[in-house]
PDB file of C-alpha atoms in Angstrom:
ATOM      1  CA  MET A   1     294.927  38.284 -29.093  1.00  0.00           C
ATOM      2  CA  LEU A   2     296.321  41.534 -29.788  1.00  0.00           C
ATOM      3  CA  LYS A   3     292.652  43.005 -30.651  1.00  0.00           C
ATOM      4  CA  THR A   4     291.759  41.767 -27.854  1.00  0.00           C
ATOM      5  CA  THR A   5     294.168  43.037 -25.875  1.00  0.00           C
ATOM      6  CA  THR A   6     294.439  46.328 -27.435  1.00  0.00           C
ATOM      7  CA  VAL A   7     290.558  46.804 -27.127  1.00  0.00           C
ATOM      8  CA  ALA A   8     290.936  45.660 -23.284  1.00  0.00           C
ATOM      9  CA  THR A   9     293.481  48.621 -22.481  1.00  0.00           C
ATOM     10  CA  THR A  10     291.693  50.734 -24.676  1.00  0.00           C
ATOM     11  CA  ALA A  11     288.506  50.244 -22.632  1.00  0.00           C
ATOM     12  CA  LEU A  12     290.347  50.276 -18.944  1.00  0.00           C
ATOM     13  CA  LEU A  13     292.068  53.697 -19.947  1.00  0.00           C
ATOM     14  CA  THR A  14     288.886  54.680 -21.628  1.00  0.00           C
ATOM     15  CA  MET A  15     286.824  53.577 -17.968  1.00  0.00           C
ATOM     16  CA  LEU A  16     290.532  54.993 -15.659  1.00  0.00           C
ATOM     17  CA  GLY A  17     290.281  58.205 -17.543  1.00  0.00           C
ATOM     18  CA  GLY A  18     286.921  58.674 -16.961  1.00  0.00           C
ATOM     19  CA  THR A  19     286.956  58.336 -13.055  1.00  0.00           C
ATOM     20  CA  PHE A  20     290.024  60.711 -13.021  1.00  0.00           C
ATOM     21  CA  LEU A  21     287.978  63.254 -14.828  1.00  0.00           C
ATOM     22  CA  PHE A  22     284.876  62.736 -12.397  1.00  0.00           C
ATOM     23  CA  GLN A  23     287.155  63.363  -9.456  1.00  0.00           C
ATOM     24  CA  GLY A  24     288.592  66.397 -10.259  1.00  0.00           C
ATOM     25  CA  VAL A  25     285.145  67.629 -10.859  1.00  0.00           C
ATOM     26  CA  ALA A  26     283.628  65.946  -7.441  1.00  0.00           C
ATOM     27  CA  HIS A  27     282.566  69.194  -4.663  1.00  0.00           C
ATOM     28  CA  ALA A  28     282.479  68.729  -1.303  1.00  0.00           C
ATOM     29  CA  ASP A  29     279.185  69.965   1.043  1.00  0.00           C
ATOM     30  CA  SER A  30     280.958  71.791   3.480  1.00  0.00           C
ATOM     31  CA  THR A  31     280.551  75.060   4.797  1.00  0.00           C
ATOM     32  CA  THR A  32     281.355  77.169   8.254  1.00  0.00           C
ATOM     33  CA  THR A  33     280.122  80.528   9.365  1.00  0.00           C
ATOM     34  CA  THR A  34     281.987  82.678  10.996  1.00  0.00           C
ATOM     35  CA  ASN A  35     280.846  85.725  13.900  1.00  0.00           C
ATOM     36  CA  ALA A  36     282.354  88.816  14.323  1.00  0.00           C
ATOM     37  CA  THR A  37     281.321  90.944  17.279  1.00  0.00           C
ATOM     38  CA  ILE A  38     282.340  94.183  19.010  1.00  0.00           C
ATOM     39  CA  SER A  39     280.126  96.232  22.025  1.00  0.00           C
ATOM     40  CA  VAL A  40     279.970 100.001  21.006  1.00  0.00           C
ATOM     41  CA  THR A  41     279.366 102.114  24.071  1.00  0.00           C
ATOM     42  CA  SER A  42     277.953 105.790  23.878  1.00  0.00           C
ATOM     43  CA  GLY A  43     280.669 108.826  23.830  1.00  0.00           C
ATOM     44  CA  GLY A  44     278.477 111.072  25.859  1.00  0.00           C
ATOM     45  CA  LEU A  45     276.593 114.144  25.459  1.00  0.00           C
ATOM     46  CA  ASN A  46     278.550 116.850  26.592  1.00  0.00           C
ATOM     47  CA  ILE A  47     279.760 120.693  26.401  1.00  0.00           C
ATOM     48  CA  ASP A  48     283.297 122.668  25.720  1.00  0.00           C
ATOM     49  CA  PRO A  49     283.707 124.683  28.469  1.00  0.00           C
ATOM     50  CA  LEU A  50     283.484 128.419  28.421  1.00  0.00           C
ATOM     51  CA  ALA A  51     285.269 129.948  31.054  1.00  0.00           C
ATOM     52  CA  SER A  52     284.203 133.179  30.977  1.00  0.00           C
ATOM     53  CA  ILE A  53     282.775 136.456  28.301  1.00  0.00           C
ATOM     54  CA  ASP A  54     284.220 139.092  29.089  1.00  0.00           C
ATOM     55  CA  PHE A  55     282.092 142.355  28.661  1.00  0.00           C
ATOM     56  CA  ASN A  56     283.656 146.009  27.243  1.00  0.00           C
ATOM     57  CA  ALA A  57     283.514 148.607  30.315  1.00  0.00           C
ATOM     58  CA  ILE A  58     281.155 151.045  29.968  1.00  0.00           C
ATOM     59  CA  THR A  59     280.985 154.660  31.661  1.00  0.00           C
ATOM     60  CA  LEU A  60     278.193 155.847  33.180  1.00  0.00           C
ATOM     61  CA  ASN A  61     276.206 159.075  31.415  1.00  0.00           C
ATOM     62  CA  GLY A  62     272.956 158.889  33.070  1.00  0.00           C
ATOM     63  CA  GLN A  63     271.265 156.443  30.106  1.00  0.00           C
ATOM     64  CA  GLU A  64     270.669 152.852  29.859  1.00  0.00           C
ATOM     65  CA  GLN A  65     273.518 151.302  28.278  1.00  0.00           C
ATOM     66  CA  THR A  66     274.375 148.058  26.045  1.00  0.00           C
ATOM     67  CA  SER A  67     277.265 146.428  26.433  1.00  0.00           C
ATOM     68  CA  MET A  68     278.800 143.882  24.090  1.00  0.00           C
ATOM     69  CA  PRO A  69     281.653 141.055  24.635  1.00  0.00           C
ATOM     70  CA  LYS A  70     285.540 142.025  24.099  1.00  0.00           C
ATOM     71  CA  THR A  71     285.725 139.415  21.779  1.00  0.00           C
ATOM     72  CA  LYS A  72     283.340 138.063  19.044  1.00  0.00           C
ATOM     73  CA  GLY A  73     281.971 135.020  18.469  1.00  0.00           C
ATOM     74  CA  VAL A  74     281.419 133.670  21.824  1.00  0.00           C
ATOM     75  CA  ALA A  75     280.093 130.493  21.739  1.00  0.00           C
ATOM     76  CA  LEU A  76     279.645 127.044  23.050  1.00  0.00           C
ATOM     77  CA  ASN A  77     280.322 123.559  21.573  1.00  0.00           C
ATOM     78  CA  LEU A  78     278.131 120.628  22.315  1.00  0.00           C
ATOM     79  CA  HIS A  79     279.681 117.427  21.085  1.00  0.00           C
ATOM     80  CA  ASP A  80     276.738 114.461  20.663  1.00  0.00           C
ATOM     81  CA  TYR A  81     278.536 110.739  20.529  1.00  0.00           C
ATOM     82  CA  ARG A  82     275.982 109.268  21.647  1.00  0.00           C
ATOM     83  CA  GLY A  83     275.169 107.050  19.050  1.00  0.00           C
ATOM     84  CA  SER A  84     271.586 107.705  19.345  1.00  0.00           C
ATOM     85  CA  THR A  85     269.005 110.006  17.181  1.00  0.00           C
ATOM     86  CA  THR A  86     267.348 110.664  20.481  1.00  0.00           C
ATOM     87  CA  GLY A  87     267.316 114.552  20.471  1.00  0.00           C
ATOM     88  CA  TRP A  88     268.417 116.947  23.278  1.00  0.00           C
ATOM     89  CA  TYR A  89     268.281 120.699  25.204  1.00  0.00           C
ATOM     90  CA  LEU A  90     270.391 122.941  26.452  1.00  0.00           C
ATOM     91  CA  GLN A  91     269.333 125.426  28.742  1.00  0.00           C
ATOM     92  CA  ALA A  92     271.132 128.139  31.104  1.00  0.00           C
ATOM     93  CA  ASN A  93     270.494 130.335  34.291  1.00  0.00           C
ATOM     94  CA  TYR A  94     272.327 131.619  36.816  1.00  0.00           C
ATOM     95  CA  LYS A  95     274.126 129.779  39.640  1.00  0.00           C
ATOM     96  CA  LYS A  96     271.994 129.546  42.707  1.00  0.00           C
ATOM     97  CA  ASP A  97     271.231 133.287  44.661  1.00  0.00           C
ATOM     98  CA  ALA A  98     273.897 134.478  41.833  1.00  0.00           C
ATOM     99  CA  THR A  99     272.860 137.568  39.467  1.00  0.00           C
ATOM    100  CA  LEU A 100     274.868 140.436  37.971  1.00  0.00           C
ATOM    101  CA  GLY A 101     273.288 142.886  40.232  1.00  0.00           C
ATOM    102  CA  GLY A 102     272.285 146.543  39.878  1.00  0.00           C
ATOM    103  CA  GLY A 103     269.101 145.585  37.789  1.00  0.00           C
ATOM    104  CA  MET A 104     271.173 144.504  34.830  1.00  0.00           C
ATOM    105  CA  THR A 105     270.194 141.658  32.288  1.00  0.00           C
ATOM    106  CA  LEU A 106     272.246 139.538  30.331  1.00  0.00           C
ATOM    107  CA  LYS A 107     270.645 138.848  27.468  1.00  0.00           C
ATOM    108  CA  LEU A 108     271.554 135.763  25.040  1.00  0.00           C
ATOM    109  CA  ASP A 109     270.277 136.162  21.184  1.00  0.00           C
ATOM    110  CA  PRO A 110     271.624 132.351  19.847  1.00  0.00           C
ATOM    111  CA  THR A 111     272.300 131.404  16.286  1.00  0.00           C
ATOM    112  CA  SER A 112     273.161 127.747  15.818  1.00  0.00           C
ATOM    113  CA  ASN A 113     274.016 125.039  13.238  1.00  0.00           C
ATOM    114  CA  GLN A 114     271.138 123.241  14.369  1.00  0.00           C
ATOM    115  CA  GLY A 115     268.583 122.932  16.782  1.00  0.00           C
ATOM    116  CA  GLU A 116     265.883 125.161  17.506  1.00  0.00           C
ATOM    117  CA  VAL A 117     267.321 128.111  19.399  1.00  0.00           C
ATOM    118  CA  ALA A 118     265.553 130.807  21.553  1.00  0.00           C
ATOM    119  CA  ALA A 119     266.540 134.156  22.757  1.00  0.00           C
ATOM    120  CA  VAL A 120     266.665 134.781  26.293  1.00  0.00           C
ATOM    121  CA  SER A 121     267.330 137.101  29.529  1.00  0.00           C
ATOM    122  CA  LEU A 122     268.868 134.981  32.084  1.00  0.00           C
ATOM    123  CA  ASN A 123     267.744 134.288  35.576  1.00  0.00           C
ATOM    124  CA  ALA A 124     268.119 131.885  38.444  1.00  0.00           C
ATOM    125  CA  ASP A 125     265.273 129.152  36.468  1.00  0.00           C
ATOM    126  CA  ALA A 126     266.801 126.866  33.895  1.00  0.00           C
ATOM    127  CA  GLN A 127     265.425 128.195  30.288  1.00  0.00           C
ATOM    128  CA  ASN A 128     265.679 126.368  26.935  1.00  0.00           C
ATOM    129  CA  ILE A 129     268.479 127.724  24.886  1.00  0.00           C
ATOM    130  CA  ASP A 130     268.701 125.597  21.945  1.00  0.00           C
ATOM    131  CA  GLY A 131     266.881 122.380  21.363  1.00  0.00           C
ATOM    132  CA  LEU A 132     267.035 119.285  18.931  1.00  0.00           C
ATOM    133  CA  LYS A 133     264.288 117.002  18.571  1.00  0.00           C
ATOM    134  CA  LYS A 134     265.822 114.441  16.494  1.00  0.00           C
ATOM    135  CA  ALA A 135     269.579 114.018  16.487  1.00  0.00           C
ATOM    136  CA  ASP A 136     271.562 113.379  13.406  1.00  0.00           C
ATOM    137  CA  VAL A 137     274.320 110.728  14.125  1.00  0.00           C
ATOM    138  CA  ASN A 138     276.356 112.110  11.281  1.00  0.00           C
ATOM    139  CA  ASN A 139     276.057 115.481  12.784  1.00  0.00           C
ATOM    140  CA  SER A 140     277.057 114.928  16.303  1.00  0.00           C
ATOM    141  CA  ASP A 141     278.768 118.345  16.755  1.00  0.00           C
ATOM    142  CA  THR A 142     276.706 121.908  17.330  1.00  0.00           C
ATOM    143  CA  ASN A 143     278.312 125.012  17.474  1.00  0.00           C
ATOM    144  CA  ILE A 144     276.099 127.960  19.643  1.00  0.00           C
ATOM    145  CA  SER A 145     276.929 131.462  18.773  1.00  0.00           C
ATOM    146  CA  LEU A 146     275.782 133.174  21.983  1.00  0.00           C
ATOM    147  CA  ASN A 147     275.488 136.487  21.160  1.00  0.00           C
ATOM    148  CA  PRO A 148     275.581 138.212  24.387  1.00  0.00           C
ATOM    149  CA  THR A 149     274.844 141.530  25.706  1.00  0.00           C
ATOM    150  CA  ILE A 150     274.520 143.420  28.775  1.00  0.00           C
ATOM    151  CA  THR A 151     271.905 146.239  29.595  1.00  0.00           C
ATOM    152  CA  VAL A 152     273.254 148.456  32.443  1.00  0.00           C
ATOM    153  CA  PRO A 153     269.978 150.829  33.555  1.00  0.00           C
ATOM    154  CA  ALA A 154     270.777 154.578  33.435  1.00  0.00           C
ATOM    155  CA  HIS A 155     271.476 154.335  37.522  1.00  0.00           C
ATOM    156  CA  VAL A 156     274.141 151.355  39.288  1.00  0.00           C
ATOM    157  CA  ILE A 157     276.517 151.977  41.634  1.00  0.00           C
ATOM    158  CA  SER A 158     279.989 151.816  40.264  1.00  0.00           C
ATOM    159  CA  ASN A 159     281.290 148.648  40.406  1.00  0.00           C
ATOM    160  CA  LYS A 160     282.453 145.532  39.014  1.00  0.00           C
ATOM    161  CA  TYR A 161     279.968 142.989  38.509  1.00  0.00           C
ATOM    162  CA  THR A 162     279.955 139.045  38.340  1.00  0.00           C
ATOM    163  CA  ALA A 163     277.348 136.523  37.819  1.00  0.00           C
ATOM    164  CA  THR A 164     277.580 132.527  37.318  1.00  0.00           C
ATOM    165  CA  ILE A 165     276.040 131.009  34.643  1.00  0.00           C
ATOM    166  CA  VAL A 166     275.320 127.520  34.625  1.00  0.00           C
ATOM    167  CA  TRP A 167     274.900 125.760  31.402  1.00  0.00           C
ATOM    168  CA  ASN A 168     273.110 122.352  31.471  1.00  0.00           C
ATOM    169  CA  VAL A 169     272.436 119.934  28.115  1.00  0.00           C
ATOM    170  CA  VAL A 170     269.640 116.961  28.474  1.00  0.00           C
ATOM    171  CA  ASP A 171     269.290 114.113  26.767  1.00  0.00           C
ATOM    172  CA  GLY A 172     266.274 113.628  24.925  1.00  0.00           C
ATOM    173  CA  ALA A 173     263.731 115.707  22.835  1.00  0.00           C
ATOM    174  CA  PRO A 174     262.861 119.267  24.023  1.00  0.00           C
ATOM    175  CA  SER A 175     258.828 119.442  25.492  1.00  0.00           C
ATOM    176  CA  GLU A 176     256.775 121.202  23.032  1.00  0.00           C
TER     177      GLU A 176
END
């Protein structure tokens, strides 16, 4: 009887041990997912204000003269925080009914760290100064050195002349 009990006990322990072994390896079929959501809105397309451009005074001498700004590095900074690759262009013109007067010409000969620039003589019509056909979302800041000059004709009335410049940055690629 001892042999039968030993064999039965051994068989029972083997069976129980196997059950415990296999229970530890069993896998559950439970999977779950979670969605993470965030809304991102455009930060806009804007220009840092440029309060004034002060030019060196000239003394009339009977000849045409050119005046440079009193400070070097006159520039505009444009920021494109739209999160878009749509291009833009920057325009400039005199405010309606404003000119320097006396036949003077304000010229801009810009350079820029991105985009295509154009030298212009300001008037009442909006003119493209810089344009970017395809914006780079990784390079959102554009620095545009204006390099302005004023040409003063030989014969003008001595006076202080002022004109207001309107800067406008427009969403969309410049026209060809």
